[in-house]
mmCIF file of C-alpha atoms in Angstrom:
data_model
loop_
_atom_site.group_PDB
_atom_site.id
_atom_site.type_symbol
_atom_site.label_atom_id
_atom_site.label_comp_id
_atom_site.label_asym_id
_atom_site.label_seq_id
_atom_site.Cartn_x
_atom_site.Cartn_y
_atom_site.Cartn_z
ATOM 1 C CA UNK A 8 29.023 163.170 21.812
ATOM 2 C CA UNK A 9 27.914 166.320 19.934
ATOM 3 C CA UNK A 10 30.395 168.589 18.317
ATOM 4 C CA UNK A 11 31.888 171.471 20.396
ATOM 5 C CA UNK A 12 30.512 174.755 19.160
ATOM 6 C CA UNK A 13 32.873 177.345 17.719
ATOM 7 C CA UNK A 14 30.950 180.485 18.421
ATOM 8 C CA UNK A 15 32.041 182.285 21.567
ATOM 9 C CA UNK A 16 28.522 182.651 23.017
ATOM 10 C CA UNK A 17 27.633 178.992 22.315
ATOM 11 C CA UNK A 18 30.979 177.886 23.782
ATOM 12 C CA UNK A 19 30.207 179.845 26.910
ATOM 13 C CA UNK A 20 26.747 178.375 27.276
ATOM 14 C CA UNK A 21 28.212 174.851 26.877
ATOM 15 C CA UNK A 22 30.826 175.489 29.476
ATOM 16 C CA UNK A 23 28.168 176.865 31.942
ATOM 17 C CA UNK A 24 26.154 173.729 31.424
ATOM 18 C CA UNK A 25 29.210 171.540 32.080
ATOM 19 C CA UNK A 26 30.021 173.492 35.304
ATOM 20 C CA UNK A 27 26.387 173.273 36.405
ATOM 21 C CA UNK A 28 26.158 169.509 35.706
ATOM 22 C CA UNK A 29 29.334 168.920 37.831
ATOM 23 C CA UNK A 30 27.785 170.808 40.672
ATOM 24 C CA UNK A 31 24.464 169.034 40.325
ATOM 25 C CA UNK A 32 26.081 165.546 40.272
ATOM 26 C CA UNK A 33 28.066 166.370 43.352
ATOM 27 C CA UNK A 34 25.229 168.007 45.269
ATOM 28 C CA UNK A 35 22.206 165.773 44.321
ATOM 29 C CA UNK A 36 24.010 162.642 43.165
ATOM 30 C CA UNK A 37 23.903 161.212 39.646
ATOM 31 C CA UNK A 38 20.405 159.662 39.818
ATOM 32 C CA UNK A 39 18.773 162.804 41.095
ATOM 33 C CA UNK A 40 20.216 165.022 38.465
ATOM 34 C CA UNK A 41 18.255 165.731 35.326
ATOM 35 C CA UNK A 42 18.768 167.778 32.224
ATOM 36 C CA UNK A 43 16.150 170.185 33.709
ATOM 37 C CA UNK A 44 18.048 170.661 37.010
ATOM 38 C CA UNK A 45 21.293 171.229 35.164
ATOM 39 C CA UNK A 46 19.743 173.709 32.709
ATOM 40 C CA UNK A 47 18.063 175.581 35.582
ATOM 41 C CA UNK A 48 21.348 175.789 37.526
ATOM 42 C CA UNK A 49 23.109 177.090 34.388
ATOM 43 C CA UNK A 50 20.284 179.609 33.870
ATOM 44 C CA UNK A 51 19.248 178.340 30.448
ATOM 45 C CA UNK A 52 16.135 176.526 29.035
ATOM 46 C CA UNK A 53 16.086 172.730 29.134
ATOM 47 C CA UNK A 54 16.094 172.553 25.382
ATOM 48 C CA UNK A 55 19.471 174.378 25.409
ATOM 49 C CA UNK A 56 20.887 171.409 27.335
ATOM 50 C CA UNK A 57 19.864 169.199 24.384
ATOM 51 C CA UNK A 58 21.441 171.510 21.961
ATOM 52 C CA UNK A 59 24.881 170.603 23.407
ATOM 53 C CA UNK A 60 24.439 167.191 24.984
ATOM 54 C CA UNK A 61 22.667 164.003 24.013
ATOM 55 C CA UNK A 62 21.556 163.295 27.506
ATOM 56 C CA UNK A 63 22.754 162.915 31.078
ATOM 57 C CA UNK A 64 25.051 159.961 30.286
ATOM 58 C CA UNK A 65 26.662 162.045 27.485
ATOM 59 C CA UNK A 66 27.118 164.969 29.874
ATOM 60 C CA UNK A 67 29.118 162.855 32.350
ATOM 61 C CA UNK A 68 31.257 161.509 29.469
ATOM 62 C CA UNK A 69 32.077 165.005 28.398
ATOM 63 C CA UNK A 70 33.014 165.853 32.015
ATOM 64 C CA UNK A 71 35.199 162.701 32.256
ATOM 65 C CA UNK A 72 36.988 163.562 29.017
ATOM 66 C CA UNK A 73 37.640 167.134 30.037
ATOM 67 C CA UNK A 74 39.023 166.080 33.488
ATOM 68 C CA UNK A 75 41.323 163.512 31.909
ATOM 69 C CA UNK A 76 42.588 166.096 29.491
ATOM 70 C CA UNK A 77 43.193 168.566 32.391
ATOM 71 C CA UNK A 78 45.200 165.921 34.323
ATOM 72 C CA UNK A 79 47.305 165.062 31.308
ATOM 73 C CA UNK A 80 48.056 168.748 30.751
ATOM 74 C CA UNK A 81 49.383 168.980 34.310
ATOM 75 C CA UNK A 82 51.688 165.904 34.188
ATOM 76 C CA UNK A 83 54.548 167.561 32.128
ATOM 77 C CA UNK A 84 54.683 170.376 34.687
ATOM 78 C CA UNK A 85 56.791 168.024 36.792
ATOM 79 C CA UNK A 86 59.896 169.021 34.748
ATOM 80 C CA UNK A 87 62.292 166.880 36.645
ATOM 81 C CA UNK A 88 60.135 163.848 35.773
ATOM 82 C CA UNK A 89 60.402 164.577 32.124
ATOM 83 C CA UNK A 90 64.138 165.367 32.253
ATOM 84 C CA UNK A 91 64.807 162.035 33.979
ATOM 85 C CA UNK A 92 62.502 160.172 31.637
ATOM 86 C CA UNK A 93 64.632 160.972 28.692
ATOM 87 C CA UNK A 94 67.270 158.544 27.639
ATOM 88 C CA UNK A 95 69.937 159.508 30.140
ATOM 89 C CA UNK A 96 72.079 156.872 31.780
ATOM 90 C CA UNK A 97 70.858 155.568 35.203
ATOM 91 C CA UNK A 98 74.249 156.552 36.691
ATOM 92 C CA UNK A 99 73.488 160.245 36.179
ATOM 93 C CA UNK A 100 70.464 160.255 38.455
ATOM 94 C CA UNK A 101 71.051 162.484 41.405
ATOM 95 C CA UNK A 102 70.467 161.079 44.954
ATOM 96 C CA UNK A 103 66.893 161.537 46.014
ATOM 97 C CA UNK A 104 65.808 162.501 42.469
ATOM 98 C CA UNK A 105 63.381 159.548 42.127
ATOM 99 C CA UNK A 106 61.823 160.343 45.467
ATOM 100 C CA UNK A 107 61.273 163.962 44.516
ATOM 101 C CA UNK A 108 59.721 162.956 41.275
ATOM 102 C CA UNK A 109 57.380 160.619 42.900
ATOM 103 C CA UNK A 110 56.515 163.312 45.419
ATOM 104 C CA UNK A 111 55.568 165.743 42.654
ATOM 105 C CA UNK A 112 53.503 163.146 40.826
ATOM 106 C CA UNK A 113 51.739 162.126 44.054
ATOM 107 C CA UNK A 114 50.959 165.759 44.802
ATOM 108 C CA UNK A 115 49.520 166.115 41.316
ATOM 109 C CA UNK A 116 47.261 163.065 41.500
ATOM 110 C CA UNK A 117 46.253 164.125 45.034
ATOM 111 C CA UNK A 118 45.244 167.626 43.806
ATOM 112 C CA UNK A 119 43.315 166.202 40.889
ATOM 113 C CA UNK A 120 41.231 163.922 43.128
ATOM 114 C CA UNK A 121 40.928 166.396 45.922
ATOM 115 C CA UNK A 122 39.465 169.032 43.558
ATOM 116 C CA UNK A 123 36.248 166.972 43.276
ATOM 117 C CA UNK A 124 36.318 163.729 45.210
ATOM 118 C CA UNK A 125 32.566 163.145 44.921
ATOM 119 C CA UNK A 126 32.734 163.458 41.126
ATOM 120 C CA UNK A 127 35.450 160.851 41.090
ATOM 121 C CA UNK A 128 33.319 158.431 42.996
ATOM 122 C CA UNK A 129 30.358 159.046 40.558
ATOM 123 C CA UNK A 130 32.686 158.404 37.637
ATOM 124 C CA UNK A 131 34.048 155.149 39.329
ATOM 125 C CA UNK A 132 30.516 153.910 39.927
ATOM 126 C CA UNK A 133 29.040 154.895 36.527
ATOM 127 C CA UNK A 134 31.856 153.376 34.606
ATOM 128 C CA UNK A 135 30.713 149.932 35.667
ATOM 129 C CA UNK A 136 27.404 150.676 33.860
ATOM 130 C CA UNK A 137 28.539 152.685 30.963
ATOM 131 C CA UNK A 138 31.080 151.098 28.622
ATOM 132 C CA UNK A 139 31.606 154.298 26.698
ATOM 133 C CA UNK A 140 32.525 156.202 29.874
ATOM 134 C CA UNK A 141 34.773 153.283 30.885
ATOM 135 C CA UNK A 142 36.564 153.660 27.510
ATOM 136 C CA UNK A 143 37.093 157.383 28.119
ATOM 137 C CA UNK A 144 38.577 156.829 31.536
ATOM 138 C CA UNK A 145 40.552 153.935 30.288
ATOM 139 C CA UNK A 146 42.145 156.133 27.543
ATOM 140 C CA UNK A 147 42.990 158.744 30.121
ATOM 141 C CA UNK A 148 44.639 156.150 32.341
ATOM 142 C CA UNK A 149 46.497 154.684 29.394
ATOM 143 C CA UNK A 150 48.012 158.089 28.688
ATOM 144 C CA UNK A 151 49.182 158.363 32.264
ATOM 145 C CA UNK A 152 50.461 154.830 32.303
ATOM 146 C CA UNK A 153 52.544 155.365 29.189
ATOM 147 C CA UNK A 154 54.182 158.309 31.003
ATOM 148 C CA UNK A 155 54.931 156.020 34.018
ATOM 149 C CA UNK A 156 56.261 153.288 31.664
ATOM 150 C CA UNK A 157 58.562 155.906 30.018
ATOM 151 C CA UNK A 158 60.009 156.602 33.398
ATOM 152 C CA UNK A 159 60.396 152.970 34.365
ATOM 153 C CA UNK A 160 62.006 152.081 30.990
ATOM 154 C CA UNK A 161 65.043 154.208 31.750
ATOM 155 C CA UNK A 162 66.087 151.719 34.388
ATOM 156 C CA UNK A 163 66.632 149.066 31.813
ATOM 157 C CA UNK A 164 64.906 146.355 33.849
ATOM 158 C CA UNK A 165 63.093 143.171 32.996
ATOM 159 C CA UNK A 166 59.275 143.460 33.104
ATOM 160 C CA UNK A 167 59.250 147.232 32.958
ATOM 161 C CA UNK A 168 55.649 147.167 31.979
ATOM 162 C CA UNK A 169 54.642 145.173 35.046
ATOM 163 C CA UNK A 170 56.652 147.473 37.327
ATOM 164 C CA UNK A 171 54.971 150.483 35.802
ATOM 165 C CA UNK A 172 51.502 148.855 36.302
ATOM 166 C CA UNK A 173 52.376 148.252 40.000
ATOM 167 C CA UNK A 174 53.760 151.766 40.483
ATOM 168 C CA UNK A 175 50.642 153.221 38.857
ATOM 169 C CA UNK A 176 48.342 151.021 41.047
ATOM 170 C CA UNK A 177 50.176 151.687 44.288
ATOM 171 C CA UNK A 178 50.196 155.479 43.723
ATOM 172 C CA UNK A 179 46.492 155.312 42.942
ATOM 173 C CA UNK A 180 45.786 153.213 46.076
ATOM 174 C CA UNK A 181 47.689 155.667 48.233
ATOM 175 C CA UNK A 182 45.828 158.789 46.906
ATOM 176 C CA UNK A 183 42.490 157.138 46.862
ATOM 177 C CA UNK A 184 42.765 156.125 50.447
ATOM 178 C CA UNK A 185 44.022 159.482 51.649
ATOM 179 C CA UNK A 186 41.273 161.376 49.647
ATOM 180 C CA UNK A 187 38.290 158.999 50.041
ATOM 181 C CA UNK A 188 38.605 157.330 53.454
ATOM 182 C CA UNK A 189 38.965 159.541 56.444
ATOM 183 C CA UNK A 190 42.716 159.321 56.625
ATOM 184 C CA UNK A 191 44.594 159.039 59.946
ATOM 185 C CA UNK A 192 47.370 161.454 59.190
ATOM 186 C CA UNK A 193 48.143 164.520 57.129
ATOM 187 C CA UNK A 194 48.312 164.548 53.376
ATOM 188 C CA UNK A 195 51.920 165.901 53.647
ATOM 189 C CA UNK A 196 53.071 162.922 55.664
ATOM 190 C CA UNK A 197 51.292 160.376 53.523
ATOM 191 C CA UNK A 198 52.729 161.700 50.298
ATOM 192 C CA UNK A 199 56.215 162.276 51.720
ATOM 193 C CA UNK A 200 56.457 158.692 53.077
ATOM 194 C CA UNK A 201 54.739 157.268 50.017
ATOM 195 C CA UNK A 202 57.300 158.885 47.731
ATOM 196 C CA UNK A 203 60.110 157.443 49.875
ATOM 197 C CA UNK A 204 58.511 153.940 49.916
ATOM 198 C CA UNK A 205 57.981 153.859 46.169
ATOM 199 C CA UNK A 206 61.383 155.297 45.302
ATOM 200 C CA UNK A 207 63.300 152.810 47.492
ATOM 201 C CA UNK A 208 62.792 150.011 44.975
ATOM 202 C CA UNK A 209 64.159 152.168 42.106
ATOM 203 C CA UNK A 210 67.027 153.514 44.151
ATOM 204 C CA UNK A 211 68.205 149.968 44.966
ATOM 205 C CA UNK A 212 67.901 148.477 41.493
ATOM 206 C CA UNK B 22 20.879 142.918 62.906
ATOM 207 C CA UNK B 23 18.757 140.125 64.294
ATOM 208 C CA UNK B 24 20.310 137.507 66.557
ATOM 209 C CA UNK B 25 21.937 134.492 64.939
ATOM 210 C CA UNK B 26 19.714 131.378 65.631
ATOM 211 C CA UNK B 27 21.143 128.581 67.698
ATOM 212 C CA UNK B 28 19.016 125.712 66.389
ATOM 213 C CA UNK B 29 20.725 123.629 63.643
ATOM 214 C CA UNK B 30 17.877 123.845 61.221
ATOM 215 C CA UNK B 31 17.356 127.621 61.656
ATOM 216 C CA UNK B 32 21.169 128.189 61.245
ATOM 217 C CA UNK B 33 21.036 126.222 57.995
ATOM 218 C CA UNK B 34 18.182 128.305 56.696
ATOM 219 C CA UNK B 35 19.903 131.472 57.561
ATOM 220 C CA UNK B 36 23.123 130.280 55.878
ATOM 221 C CA UNK B 37 21.134 129.316 52.744
ATOM 222 C CA UNK B 38 19.536 132.765 52.600
ATOM 223 C CA UNK B 39 22.935 134.503 52.981
ATOM 224 C CA UNK B 40 24.420 132.336 50.160
ATOM 225 C CA UNK B 41 21.306 133.057 47.959
ATOM 226 C CA UNK B 42 21.539 136.761 48.640
ATOM 227 C CA UNK B 43 25.291 136.934 47.682
ATOM 228 C CA UNK B 44 24.308 135.176 44.435
ATOM 229 C CA UNK B 45 21.456 137.415 43.778
ATOM 230 C CA UNK B 46 23.413 140.577 44.431
ATOM 231 C CA UNK B 47 26.170 139.394 42.081
ATOM 232 C CA UNK B 48 23.766 138.144 39.256
ATOM 233 C CA UNK B 49 21.093 140.869 39.365
ATOM 234 C CA UNK B 50 22.749 143.749 41.030
ATOM 235 C CA UNK B 51 21.845 145.232 44.467
ATOM 236 C CA UNK B 52 18.811 147.302 43.118
ATOM 237 C CA UNK B 53 17.118 144.373 41.414
ATOM 238 C CA UNK B 54 17.468 142.073 44.314
ATOM 239 C CA UNK B 55 14.451 141.764 46.710
ATOM 240 C CA UNK B 56 13.725 139.724 49.835
ATOM 241 C CA UNK B 57 11.348 137.728 47.516
ATOM 242 C CA UNK B 58 14.064 136.872 44.923
ATOM 243 C CA UNK B 59 16.476 135.880 47.653
ATOM 244 C CA UNK B 60 13.924 133.662 49.454
ATOM 245 C CA UNK B 61 12.958 132.093 46.211
ATOM 246 C CA UNK B 62 16.630 131.243 45.326
ATOM 247 C CA UNK B 63 17.067 129.764 48.868
ATOM 248 C CA UNK B 64 13.904 127.777 48.450
ATOM 249 C CA UNK B 65 12.098 129.295 51.314
ATOM 250 C CA UNK B 66 9.058 131.569 51.766
ATOM 251 C CA UNK B 67 9.518 135.399 51.658
ATOM 252 C CA UNK B 68 8.361 135.531 55.312
ATOM 253 C CA UNK B 69 11.334 133.303 56.297
ATOM 254 C CA UNK B 70 13.690 135.948 54.973
ATOM 255 C CA UNK B 71 12.219 138.451 57.491
ATOM 256 C CA UNK B 72 12.572 135.972 60.336
ATOM 257 C CA UNK B 73 16.312 136.161 59.996
ATOM 258 C CA UNK B 74 16.987 139.614 58.400
ATOM 259 C CA UNK B 75 15.493 143.071 58.852
ATOM 260 C CA UNK B 76 15.552 143.865 55.137
ATOM 261 C CA UNK B 77 17.880 143.902 52.136
ATOM 262 C CA UNK B 78 20.221 146.565 53.682
ATOM 263 C CA UNK B 79 20.603 144.393 56.821
ATOM 264 C CA UNK B 80 21.369 141.305 54.551
ATOM 265 C CA UNK B 81 24.206 143.115 52.945
ATOM 266 C CA UNK B 82 25.616 144.158 56.295
ATOM 267 C CA UNK B 83 25.504 140.563 57.481
ATOM 268 C CA UNK B 84 27.357 139.428 54.303
ATOM 269 C CA UNK B 85 29.911 142.225 54.802
ATOM 270 C CA UNK B 86 30.484 141.209 58.444
ATOM 271 C CA UNK B 87 30.986 137.595 57.522
ATOM 272 C CA UNK B 88 33.402 138.358 54.797
ATOM 273 C CA UNK B 89 35.533 140.548 57.121
ATOM 274 C CA UNK B 90 35.599 137.788 59.648
ATOM 275 C CA UNK B 91 36.634 135.270 57.058
ATOM 276 C CA UNK B 92 39.466 137.534 55.858
ATOM 277 C CA UNK B 93 40.657 138.090 59.476
ATOM 278 C CA UNK B 94 40.614 134.399 60.143
ATOM 279 C CA UNK B 95 42.910 133.881 57.136
ATOM 280 C CA UNK B 96 45.569 136.486 58.097
ATOM 281 C CA UNK B 97 47.248 134.525 60.809
ATOM 282 C CA UNK B 98 47.857 131.624 58.296
ATOM 283 C CA UNK B 99 50.805 133.669 57.105
ATOM 284 C CA UNK B 100 52.853 132.199 59.896
ATOM 285 C CA UNK B 101 56.104 133.870 58.879
ATOM 286 C CA UNK B 102 54.286 137.186 59.110
ATOM 287 C CA UNK B 103 53.232 136.504 62.712
ATOM 288 C CA UNK B 104 56.682 135.170 63.655
ATOM 289 C CA UNK B 105 58.359 138.229 62.401
ATOM 290 C CA UNK B 106 55.824 140.486 63.913
ATOM 291 C CA UNK B 107 56.645 139.388 67.400
ATOM 292 C CA UNK B 108 59.224 141.430 69.314
ATOM 293 C CA UNK B 109 62.373 140.051 67.652
ATOM 294 C CA UNK B 110 65.221 142.292 66.828
ATOM 295 C CA UNK B 111 65.386 143.716 63.305
ATOM 296 C CA UNK B 112 68.894 142.243 62.936
ATOM 297 C CA UNK B 113 67.525 138.762 63.027
ATOM 298 C CA UNK B 114 65.430 139.165 59.891
ATOM 299 C CA UNK B 115 66.531 136.663 57.245
ATOM 300 C CA UNK B 116 67.212 138.137 53.729
ATOM 301 C CA UNK B 117 64.128 138.146 51.616
ATOM 302 C CA UNK B 118 61.896 137.518 54.552
ATOM 303 C CA UNK B 119 59.908 140.804 54.207
ATOM 304 C CA UNK B 120 59.371 140.207 50.569
ATOM 305 C CA UNK B 121 58.075 136.692 51.275
ATOM 306 C CA UNK B 122 55.634 137.979 53.930
ATOM 307 C CA UNK B 123 54.362 140.634 51.603
ATOM 308 C CA UNK B 124 53.976 138.108 48.917
ATOM 309 C CA UNK B 125 51.894 135.868 51.139
ATOM 310 C CA UNK B 126 49.717 138.711 52.299
ATOM 311 C CA UNK B 127 49.150 140.032 48.732
ATOM 312 C CA UNK B 128 48.210 136.525 47.729
ATOM 313 C CA UNK B 129 45.756 136.426 50.594
ATOM 314 C CA UNK B 130 44.142 139.814 49.829
ATOM 315 C CA UNK B 131 43.999 138.853 46.151
ATOM 316 C CA UNK B 132 42.290 135.588 46.829
ATOM 317 C CA UNK B 133 39.814 137.355 49.043
ATOM 318 C CA UNK B 134 38.847 139.843 46.314
ATOM 319 C CA UNK B 135 38.981 137.316 43.455
ATOM 320 C CA UNK B 136 36.492 135.122 45.227
ATOM 321 C CA UNK B 137 33.661 137.587 44.654
ATOM 322 C CA UNK B 138 34.805 140.761 42.864
ATOM 323 C CA UNK B 139 31.245 141.930 41.956
ATOM 324 C CA UNK B 140 30.268 141.596 45.616
ATOM 325 C CA UNK B 141 33.175 143.807 46.523
ATOM 326 C CA UNK B 142 32.145 146.426 44.093
ATOM 327 C CA UNK B 143 28.592 146.366 45.547
ATOM 328 C CA UNK B 144 29.947 146.800 49.035
ATOM 329 C CA UNK B 145 32.115 149.668 47.891
ATOM 330 C CA UNK B 146 29.278 151.522 46.254
ATOM 331 C CA UNK B 147 26.713 150.799 49.075
ATOM 332 C CA UNK B 148 29.060 151.994 51.828
ATOM 333 C CA UNK B 149 28.775 155.501 50.492
ATOM 334 C CA UNK B 150 24.997 155.352 51.133
ATOM 335 C CA UNK B 151 24.830 153.229 54.325
ATOM 336 C CA UNK B 152 26.784 154.487 57.280
ATOM 337 C CA UNK B 153 26.159 151.287 59.233
ATOM 338 C CA UNK B 154 27.674 149.203 56.415
ATOM 339 C CA UNK B 155 30.633 151.705 56.209
ATOM 340 C CA UNK B 156 31.129 151.116 59.981
ATOM 341 C CA UNK B 157 31.286 147.343 59.527
ATOM 342 C CA UNK B 158 33.737 147.609 56.674
ATOM 343 C CA UNK B 159 35.784 150.160 58.593
ATOM 344 C CA UNK B 160 35.978 147.878 61.542
ATOM 345 C CA UNK B 161 37.276 144.985 59.371
ATOM 346 C CA UNK B 162 39.832 147.257 57.809
ATOM 347 C CA UNK B 163 40.876 148.487 61.244
ATOM 348 C CA UNK B 164 41.679 144.926 62.331
ATOM 349 C CA UNK B 165 43.823 144.387 59.283
ATOM 350 C CA UNK B 166 45.512 147.814 59.646
ATOM 351 C CA UNK B 167 46.351 146.932 63.234
ATOM 352 C CA UNK B 168 48.097 143.842 62.010
ATOM 353 C CA UNK B 169 50.050 145.829 59.497
ATOM 354 C CA UNK B 170 50.955 148.271 62.091
ATOM 355 C CA UNK B 171 52.152 145.380 64.391
ATOM 356 C CA UNK B 172 54.553 144.415 61.560
ATOM 357 C CA UNK B 173 55.799 147.893 60.907
ATOM 358 C CA UNK B 174 56.322 148.633 64.607
ATOM 359 C CA UNK B 175 59.149 146.107 64.771
ATOM 360 C CA UNK B 176 61.326 148.321 62.682
ATOM 361 C CA UNK B 177 61.390 150.932 65.350
ATOM 362 C CA UNK B 178 60.845 153.801 62.904
ATOM 363 C CA UNK B 179 59.309 157.210 63.203
ATOM 364 C CA UNK B 180 55.772 157.540 61.876
ATOM 365 C CA UNK B 181 55.157 153.846 61.939
ATOM 366 C CA UNK B 182 51.448 154.548 61.797
ATOM 367 C CA UNK B 183 51.764 156.545 58.626
ATOM 368 C CA UNK B 184 54.070 153.887 57.019
ATOM 369 C CA UNK B 185 51.501 151.204 57.940
ATOM 370 C CA UNK B 186 48.674 153.348 56.428
ATOM 371 C CA UNK B 187 50.695 153.757 53.220
ATOM 372 C CA UNK B 188 51.560 150.063 53.114
ATOM 373 C CA UNK B 189 48.012 149.103 53.475
ATOM 374 C CA UNK B 190 46.871 151.578 50.845
ATOM 375 C CA UNK B 191 49.428 150.502 48.355
ATOM 376 C CA UNK B 192 48.706 146.805 48.734
ATOM 377 C CA UNK B 193 44.995 147.547 48.374
ATOM 378 C CA UNK B 194 45.633 149.667 45.240
ATOM 379 C CA UNK B 195 47.705 146.904 43.664
ATOM 380 C CA UNK B 196 45.177 144.164 44.353
ATOM 381 C CA UNK B 197 42.208 146.290 43.314
ATOM 382 C CA UNK B 198 43.737 147.195 39.929
ATOM 383 C CA UNK B 199 44.814 143.551 39.242
ATOM 384 C CA UNK B 200 41.318 142.178 40.200
ATOM 385 C CA UNK B 201 38.972 145.019 39.000
ATOM 386 C CA UNK B 202 40.618 146.594 35.895
ATOM 387 C CA UNK B 203 41.531 144.150 33.139
ATOM 388 C CA UNK B 204 45.137 143.884 34.048
ATOM 389 C CA UNK B 205 47.978 143.778 31.510
ATOM 390 C CA UNK B 206 49.949 141.023 33.084
ATOM 391 C CA UNK B 207 49.558 137.832 35.149
ATOM 392 C CA UNK B 208 48.509 137.858 38.757
ATOM 393 C CA UNK B 209 51.757 136.032 39.565
ATOM 394 C CA UNK B 210 53.950 138.729 38.144
ATOM 395 C CA UNK B 211 52.015 141.571 39.742
ATOM 396 C CA UNK B 212 52.155 140.039 43.167
ATOM 397 C CA UNK B 213 55.739 138.972 42.952
ATOM 398 C CA UNK B 214 56.953 142.439 41.770
ATOM 399 C CA UNK B 215 54.613 144.137 44.189
ATOM 400 C CA UNK B 216 56.097 142.259 47.138
ATOM 401 C CA UNK B 217 59.568 143.165 45.953
ATOM 402 C CA UNK B 218 58.673 146.885 45.536
ATOM 403 C CA UNK B 219 56.973 147.144 48.926
ATOM 404 C CA UNK B 220 59.737 145.196 50.672
ATOM 405 C CA UNK B 221 62.545 147.443 49.302
ATOM 406 C CA UNK B 222 61.687 150.256 51.692
ATOM 407 C CA UNK B 223 61.870 147.991 54.713
ATOM 408 C CA UNK B 224 64.976 146.151 53.626
ATOM 409 C CA UNK B 225 66.818 149.514 53.333
ATOM 410 C CA UNK B 226 65.662 151.063 56.565
#
């Protein structure tokens, strides 16, 4: 990846190219998008694209990195989650607190995917072919997984890491199916019941 | 799709072509596989391929259909699942029964994916581009979902369909992550804890 420019005007151009690329990937698909189409959409010359990005692969990696950072920024906004994740005793957990936390986190993951479902599918597909992209997405997931582990750890259970892995995978499965497959019921019901189903295990530890 | 031949020799040729196609898709990827490479792998002339299949797309649909049927055949082998899914009263459920059922079903879904993970990923990717393939996979999922709903229905709860949807999605998420992303722990531990986590909600209804 090329360095991020520091000048305001250059920063703006780079941001416009990133936005244009996201739109092109979603509208025309990854394969039909070229540096030229992206530059044209951003209203700059094709050469400008190459000032800021190595190529199309690099562009997708930059987008992936940015999205992962955005997601991570949002996670702490679930304040109850953080509060509970600190080293308080399990006995102090209020009834329904775990379910509320899970609901918040599911809402967050849902919103993240819903924002650009097609882009998510492109990232999923491309990561099979681009180890560097897989690495970026893997790092983003690792950050989120560590947060989940932090939560699970406070229950002082055996195999906390495996429980965290499962919790992560189940939440992902739930959101993916609700966003990507024409779901059979409302988002609200899926997330509400999903939170209750996931919380049950922790409430009965 | 072309009709399945009835003559033994023709059936055998068709089966050999299907097996060869699965191998080619996995080894060379979908795009690099042609009717010619498949026919050559199966040891028949390219023209023979077209006797049994319309084209490459058709071949993948046939494979998808076959795999979905195989999976469905396996589901009833979880006998306790079927036993419990009949109209017995909730009160008669033995302790740990739900967890054991979920464990069996997770093992089954795991084995199904593990058998040919690359093929699964090709199917996932191609279904975005081929509505007919998406329809076949959707029908297969619907059969499985109906089985899950049958199980959930016996708990006489509100929103049984949404609970079944969530259960399905969470089990899928769990298995997908264990099979497709380099997992951090053993299959055994993931499935065992996964069954316990999923069963908790039902055991506490």
